């Protein structure tokens, strides 16, 4: 086993915090040149904001911090395959590399459903890497939904 | 010619304001039981927020105003066919009816590209009505991009 890269470790920490706050445990981190620019935790219920997925939170915070709406020199690390909303935001933000841990057959839009980045109408496609930390990321989700039943 | 419904007139006004502010002219309105709950204008550059499309702005403002993350009793009116990001947000927000004016072959995700709401992984599909006000909405966009060239 290789050790998990630090950004995915941070994203998993954010996911765990989301779960402890009663939100579906998904976390995300925006990195630039080895520096953490922003983290995001899933929080639609707490924030009364249906768009407050971890990726959107991290991208908005990173763009605000850098003072621009394009993050072409930034990478996004997230614990779950992005949905269509978040995949669209990743394209709009011009994220360079997307790293995600667990795949999401039910709501994912990268390798499932709309397969957004493979559409001819998609105007920006990041380099995509998946699977790192997927066991831990999926375990957090499984434990969360088991406890809710 | 039928007169344009008031919510689309408001969305077109918001689009025009976006264009005057140097943003791609798209506007949106969230309605509930005949009442305007929130308006949104496209503003990613001004706000340094790649997610700040008109629909996202209107949905976030409506959810904040109503104090909840689901808007199942609300309708969204927007001047342009939503992109994948905004279509995903519409589904997450459980918007009841979607009205859009102009279609968008380049970036739309309702009748083009990912056709998000037709995907089996889409967990909520609003009733969809399109075309009302499309000439005016498309004209605003055409004039904007012509002036930029």
Coordinates of N, CA and C in Angstrom, one line a residue, chain B:
Chain B
X1 N -49.1 37.4 -31.1 CA -48.1 37.2 -30.0 C -48.8 37.3 -28.7
X2 N -48.5 36.4 -27.8 CA -48.9 36.5 -26.4 C -47.9 37.4 -25.7
X3 N -48.4 38.1 -24.7 CA -47.4 38.9 -23.9 C -46.6 37.9 -23.1
X4 N -45.4 38.3 -22.8 CA -44.4 37.4 -22.0 C -44.9 37.4 -20.6
X5 N -44.8 36.2 -19.9 CA -45.2 36.1 -18.5 C -44.2 37.0 -17.7
X6 N -44.8 37.6 -16.6 CA -44.0 38.5 -15.8 C -42.6 37.9 -15.3
X7 N -42.6 36.6 -14.9 CA -41.3 36.1 -14.4 C -40.2 36.1 -15.5
X8 N -40.6 35.8 -16.7 CA -39.6 35.8 -17.8 C -39.2 37.2 -18.1
X9 N -40.1 38.2 -18.0 CA -39.8 39.6 -18.2 C -38.7 40.0 -17.1
X10 N -38.9 39.6 -15.9 CA -38.0 39.9 -14.8 C -36.6 39.2 -15.1
X11 N -36.6 38.0 -15.6 CA -35.4 37.3 -15.9 C -34.6 38.0 -17.0
X12 N -35.4 38.5 -18.0 CA -34.7 39.2 -19.1 C -34.2 40.5 -18.6
X13 N -34.8 41.2 -17.6 CA -34.3 42.4 -17.0 C -33.0 42.1 -16.3
X14 N -32.9 41.0 -15.6 CA -31.7 40.6 -14.9 C -30.6 40.3 -15.9
X15 N -31.0 39.6 -17.0 CA -30.0 39.3 -18.0 C -29.4 40.6 -18.6
X16 N -30.2 41.6 -18.9 CA -29.8 42.8 -19.4 C -28.8 43.5 -18.4
X17 N -29.2 43.5 -17.2 CA -28.3 44.1 -16.2 C -26.9 43.4 -16.1
X18 N -26.9 42.1 -16.2 CA -25.7 41.3 -16.3 C -24.8 41.8 -17.5
X19 N -25.4 41.9 -18.6 CA -24.7 42.4 -19.8 C -24.1 43.8 -19.6
X20 N -24.9 44.7 -19.0 CA -24.4 46.0 -18.8 C -23.2 46.0 -17.8
X21 N -23.1 45.0 -16.9 CA -22.0 44.9 -16.0 C -20.8 44.1 -16.6
X22 N -20.9 43.8 -17.9 CA -19.8 43.1 -18.6 C -19.8 41.6 -18.5
X23 N -20.9 41.1 -18.0 CA -21.1 39.6 -17.8 C -22.0 39.1 -19.0
X24 N -21.8 37.8 -19.3 CA -22.7 37.2 -20.3 C -24.1 37.4 -19.8
X25 N -25.0 38.0 -20.7 CA -26.3 38.3 -20.2 C -27.3 37.2 -20.1
X26 N -27.3 36.6 -18.9 CA -28.3 35.6 -18.5 C -28.9 36.0 -17.2
X27 N -30.2 35.8 -17.1 CA -30.9 36.1 -15.8 C -31.9 35.0 -15.4
X28 N -32.2 35.0 -14.1 CA -33.1 33.9 -13.6 C -33.9 34.4 -12.5
X29 N -35.1 33.8 -12.3 CA -36.0 34.2 -11.2 C -36.5 32.9 -10.6
X30 N -36.6 32.9 -9.3 CA -37.3 31.8 -8.6 C -38.6 32.3 -8.1
X31 N -39.7 31.6 -8.5 CA -41.1 32.0 -8.1 C -41.7 30.9 -7.2
X32 N -42.6 31.4 -6.3 CA -43.3 30.4 -5.4 C -44.7 31.0 -5.3
X33 N -45.7 30.3 -5.7 CA -47.1 30.7 -5.5 C -47.3 32.1 -6.0
X34 N -46.8 32.4 -7.2 CA -47.0 33.7 -7.8 C -46.1 34.8 -7.2
X35 N -45.3 34.5 -6.2 CA -44.4 35.5 -5.6 C -43.0 35.3 -6.1
X36 N -42.3 36.5 -6.3 CA -40.9 36.4 -6.6 C -40.1 36.2 -5.3
X37 N -39.4 35.0 -5.3 CA -38.6 34.7 -4.1 C -37.2 35.2 -4.2
X38 N -36.6 35.1 -5.4 CA -35.3 35.6 -5.6 C -35.0 35.8 -7.1
X39 N -34.1 36.7 -7.5 CA -33.6 36.9 -8.8 C -32.1 36.6 -8.8
X40 N -31.6 36.3 -10.0 CA -30.2 36.1 -10.1 C -29.7 36.6 -11.5
X41 N -28.5 37.1 -11.5 CA -27.9 37.6 -12.7 C -26.5 36.9 -12.8
X42 N -26.1 36.5 -14.0 CA -24.8 35.9 -14.2 C -23.7 36.9 -13.8
X43 N -22.8 36.4 -13.0 CA -21.8 37.3 -12.4 C -20.5 36.6 -12.0
X44 N -20.0 35.6 -12.8 CA -18.7 35.0 -12.3 C -17.5 35.9 -12.3
X45 N -17.4 36.8 -13.3 CA -16.2 37.6 -13.3 C -16.2 38.6 -12.1
X46 N -17.3 39.3 -12.0 CA -17.4 40.3 -11.0 C -17.3 39.8 -9.6
X47 N -17.9 38.6 -9.3 CA -17.9 38.0 -8.0 C -16.6 37.1 -7.8
X48 N -15.8 36.9 -8.8 CA -14.7 35.9 -8.7 C -15.3 34.6 -8.2
X49 N -16.3 34.1 -8.9 CA -16.9 32.8 -8.5 C -17.4 32.1 -9.8
X50 N -16.7 31.1 -10.2 CA -17.0 30.4 -11.5 C -18.4 29.7 -11.4
X51 N -19.0 29.6 -10.2 CA -20.3 29.0 -10.1 C -21.4 30.0 -10.1
X52 N -21.1 31.3 -10.3 CA -22.1 32.3 -10.2 C -22.9 32.5 -11.4
X53 N -23.5 31.5 -12.0 CA -24.4 31.6 -13.1 C -25.7 32.1 -12.5
X54 N -26.6 32.7 -13.4 CA -27.8 33.3 -12.9 C -28.7 32.3 -12.1
X55 N -28.8 31.0 -12.6 CA -29.6 30.0 -11.9 C -29.1 29.7 -10.5
X56 N -27.8 29.6 -10.4 CA -27.2 29.3 -9.1 C -27.4 30.4 -8.1
X57 N -27.2 31.6 -8.6 CA -27.4 32.8 -7.8 C -28.9 32.9 -7.3
X58 N -29.8 32.6 -8.2 CA -31.2 32.7 -7.8 C -31.6 31.5 -6.9
X59 N -31.1 30.3 -7.1 CA -31.4 29.2 -6.3 C -30.8 29.4 -4.9
X60 N -29.6 29.8 -4.8 CA -28.9 30.0 -3.5 C -29.7 31.1 -2.7
X61 N -30.1 32.2 -3.4 CA -30.8 33.3 -2.7 C -32.1 32.8 -2.2
X62 N -32.8 32.0 -3.1 CA -34.2 31.5 -2.7 C -34.1 30.6 -1.5
X63 N -33.1 29.7 -1.5 CA -33.0 28.7 -0.4 C -32.6 29.4 0.9
X64 N -31.7 30.4 0.8 CA -31.3 31.2 2.0 C -32.6 31.9 2.5
X65 N -33.4 32.5 1.6 CA -34.5 33.3 2.1 C -35.6 32.4 2.7
X66 N -35.8 31.2 2.1 CA -36.8 30.3 2.7 C -36.2 29.4 3.8
X67 N -34.9 29.4 4.0 CA -34.3 28.7 5.2 C -34.3 27.2 5.0
X68 N -34.2 26.7 3.8 CA -34.1 25.3 3.6 C -33.4 25.0 2.3
X69 N -33.0 23.7 2.1 CA -32.2 23.4 0.9 C -33.0 22.8 -0.2
X70 N -34.3 22.6 0.0 CA -35.1 22.1 -1.0 C -36.2 23.1 -1.4
X71 N -36.4 23.2 -2.7 CA -37.4 24.2 -3.2 C -38.5 23.6 -4.0
X72 N -39.0 22.5 -3.5 CA -40.0 21.7 -4.2 C -41.3 22.4 -4.6
X73 N -41.5 23.5 -3.9 CA -42.7 24.3 -4.2 C -42.4 25.5 -5.1
X74 N -41.2 25.5 -5.6 CA -40.7 26.7 -6.4 C -40.5 26.4 -7.9
X75 N -40.6 27.4 -8.7 CA -40.3 27.3 -10.2 C -39.1 28.2 -10.5
X76 N -38.4 27.8 -11.5 CA -37.2 28.6 -11.9 C -37.5 29.1 -13.4
X77 N -37.3 30.3 -13.6 CA -37.4 30.9 -14.9 C -36.0 31.5 -15.3
X78 N -35.5 31.1 -16.4 CA -34.2 31.5 -16.8 C -34.1 31.8 -18.3
X79 N -33.3 32.7 -18.7 CA -33.3 33.2 -20.1 C -32.6 32.3 -21.1
X80 N -31.8 31.3 -20.5 CA -31.0 30.5 -21.4 C -31.1 29.0 -20.9
X81 N -31.0 28.1 -21.8 CA -31.0 26.6 -21.4 C -29.9 26.4 -20.4
X82 N -30.2 25.8 -19.3 CA -29.2 25.6 -18.2 C -28.1 24.7 -18.7
X83 N -26.9 25.0 -18.2 CA -25.7 24.1 -18.4 C -25.8 22.9 -17.4
X84 N -24.8 22.0 -17.5 CA -24.8 20.9 -16.6 C -24.7 21.2 -15.1
X85 N -23.9 22.2 -14.8 CA -23.8 22.7 -13.4 C -25.2 23.1 -12.9
X86 N -25.8 24.0 -13.7 CA -27.1 24.5 -13.3 C -28.2 23.5 -13.3
X87 N -28.2 22.6 -14.3 CA -29.2 21.5 -14.3 C -29.1 20.6 -13.1
X88 N -27.8 20.4 -12.7 CA -27.6 19.6 -11.5 C -28.1 20.3 -10.3
X89 N -27.9 21.6 -10.2 CA -28.4 22.4 -9.0 C -29.9 22.4 -9.0
X90 N -30.5 22.5 -10.2 CA -32.0 22.4 -10.2 C -32.6 21.1 -9.7
X91 N -31.9 20.0 -10.0 CA -32.3 18.7 -9.5 C -32.1 18.6 -8.0
X92 N -30.9 19.1 -7.5 CA -30.6 19.0 -6.1 C -31.6 19.9 -5.3
X93 N -32.0 21.0 -5.9 CA -33.0 21.9 -5.2 C -34.4 21.4 -5.3
X94 N -34.7 20.4 -6.2 CA -36.0 19.8 -6.4 C -37.0 20.9 -6.9
X95 N -36.5 21.7 -7.8 CA -37.3 22.7 -8.5 C -38.5 22.0 -9.2
X96 N -39.7 22.6 -9.0 CA -40.9 21.9 -9.6 C -41.0 22.1 -11.1
X97 N -40.8 23.3 -11.6 CA -41.0 23.6 -13.0 C -39.8 24.5 -13.5
X98 N -39.3 24.1 -14.6 CA -38.2 24.9 -15.2 C -38.7 25.5 -16.5
X99 N -38.6 26.9 -16.6 CA -39.0 27.6 -17.8 C -37.7 28.2 -18.3
X100 N -37.3 27.9 -19.6 CA -36.2 28.7 -20.1 C -36.5 29.2 -21.5
X101 N -35.9 30.3 -21.8 CA -36.2 31.0 -23.1 C -35.4 30.5 -24.2
X102 N -34.2 30.9 -24.4 CA -33.4 30.4 -25.6 C -32.7 29.1 -25.3
X103 N -32.6 28.3 -26.3 CA -31.8 27.0 -26.2 C -30.3 27.3 -26.4
X104 N -29.4 26.5 -25.9 CA -28.0 26.7 -26.0 C -27.3 25.5 -26.5
X105 N -27.1 25.4 -27.9 CA -26.5 24.2 -28.4 C -25.0 24.0 -28.0
X106 N -24.4 25.1 -27.6 CA -23.0 25.0 -27.2 C -22.7 24.5 -25.8
X107 N -23.6 25.0 -24.9 CA -23.3 24.7 -23.5 C -24.5 24.1 -22.7
X108 N -25.7 24.1 -23.4 CA -26.9 23.6 -22.7 C -26.8 22.1 -22.4
X109 N -27.4 21.7 -21.3 CA -27.4 20.3 -20.8 C -28.8 19.8 -20.6
X110 N -29.8 20.5 -21.2 CA -31.2 20.0 -21.0 C -31.6 19.2 -22.3
X111 N -31.5 20.0 -23.5 CA -31.8 19.3 -24.8 C -30.6 19.1 -25.6
X112 N -29.4 19.5 -25.0 CA -28.1 19.2 -25.7 C -27.1 18.5 -24.8
X113 N -26.0 18.1 -25.4 CA -24.9 17.5 -24.6 C -25.4 16.4 -23.7
X114 N -25.1 16.6 -22.4 CA -25.4 15.5 -21.4 C -26.9 15.2 -21.3
X115 N -27.8 16.1 -21.8 CA -29.3 15.9 -21.6 C -29.5 15.4 -20.2
X116 N -29.1 16.1 -19.2 CA -29.0 15.7 -17.8 C -30.3 15.1 -17.3
X117 N -31.4 15.8 -17.5 CA -32.7 15.3 -16.9 C -33.2 14.0 -17.5
X118 N -32.6 13.6 -18.7 CA -33.0 12.3 -19.3 C -32.2 11.2 -18.8
X119 N -31.1 11.4 -18.0 CA -30.2 10.4 -17.6 C -30.9 9.5 -16.5
X120 N -30.7 8.2 -16.5 CA -31.3 7.4 -15.5 C -30.7 7.7 -14.1
X121 N -29.6 8.4 -14.0 CA -29.0 8.7 -12.7 C -29.5 10.0 -12.2
X122 N -30.4 10.7 -12.9 CA -30.9 12.0 -12.5 C -32.1 11.7 -11.5
X123 N -32.0 12.2 -10.3 CA -32.9 11.8 -9.2 C -34.1 12.8 -9.1
X124 N -34.1 13.9 -9.9 CA -35.3 14.7 -9.9 C -35.4 15.4 -11.2
X125 N -36.5 15.3 -11.8 CA -36.7 16.0 -13.1 C -37.9 17.0 -13.0
X126 N -37.6 18.3 -13.2 CA -38.7 19.2 -13.1 C -39.6 19.1 -14.4
X127 N -40.8 19.6 -14.4 CA -41.5 19.9 -15.6 C -40.8 21.0 -16.4
X128 N -40.6 20.8 -17.7 CA -39.8 21.7 -18.5 C -40.6 22.4 -19.6
X129 N -40.5 23.7 -19.6 CA -41.2 24.5 -20.7 C -40.1 25.4 -21.3
X130 N -40.0 25.5 -22.6 CA -39.0 26.3 -23.2 C -39.5 27.1 -24.4
X131 N -38.8 28.2 -24.7 CA -39.2 29.0 -25.9 C -39.8 30.3 -25.6
X132 N -40.4 30.5 -24.5 CA -41.0 31.8 -24.2 C -40.0 32.9 -24.1
X133 N -40.0 33.9 -24.9 CA -39.0 35.0 -24.8 C -37.7 34.6 -25.4
X134 N -37.6 33.6 -26.2 CA -36.3 33.1 -26.8 C -35.7 34.2 -27.7
X135 N -36.5 34.9 -28.5 CA -36.0 35.9 -29.4 C -35.3 37.0 -28.7
X136 N -35.9 37.5 -27.6 CA -35.3 38.6 -26.9 C -34.0 38.1 -26.1
X137 N -34.1 36.9 -25.5 CA -33.0 36.3 -24.8 C -31.8 36.1 -25.7
X138 N -32.1 35.5 -26.8 CA -31.0 35.2 -27.8 C -30.4 36.5 -28.3
X139 N -31.3 37.5 -28.5 CA -30.8 38.8 -29.0 C -29.9 39.5 -28.1
X140 N -30.2 39.4 -26.8 CA -29.3 40.0 -25.8 C -27.9 39.3 -25.9
X141 N -27.8 38.0 -26.0 CA -26.6 37.3 -26.1 C -25.8 37.6 -27.3
X142 N -26.6 37.7 -28.5 CA -25.9 38.0 -29.8 C -25.3 39.4 -29.7
X143 N -26.1 40.4 -29.2 CA -25.6 41.7 -29.2 C -24.3 41.8 -28.3
X144 N -24.4 41.1 -27.2 CA -23.2 41.1 -26.2 C -22.0 40.6 -26.9
X145 N -22.1 39.4 -27.6 CA -20.9 38.8 -28.2 C -20.4 39.6 -29.4
X146 N -21.4 40.2 -30.1 CA -21.0 41.0 -31.3 C -20.2 42.2 -30.8
X147 N -20.6 42.9 -29.8 CA -19.9 44.1 -29.2 C -18.6 43.7 -28.7
X148 N -18.3 42.5 -28.3 CA -17.1 42.1 -27.7 C -16.0 41.8 -28.8
X149 N -16.5 41.5 -30.0 CA -15.5 41.1 -31.0 C -14.6 42.2 -31.5

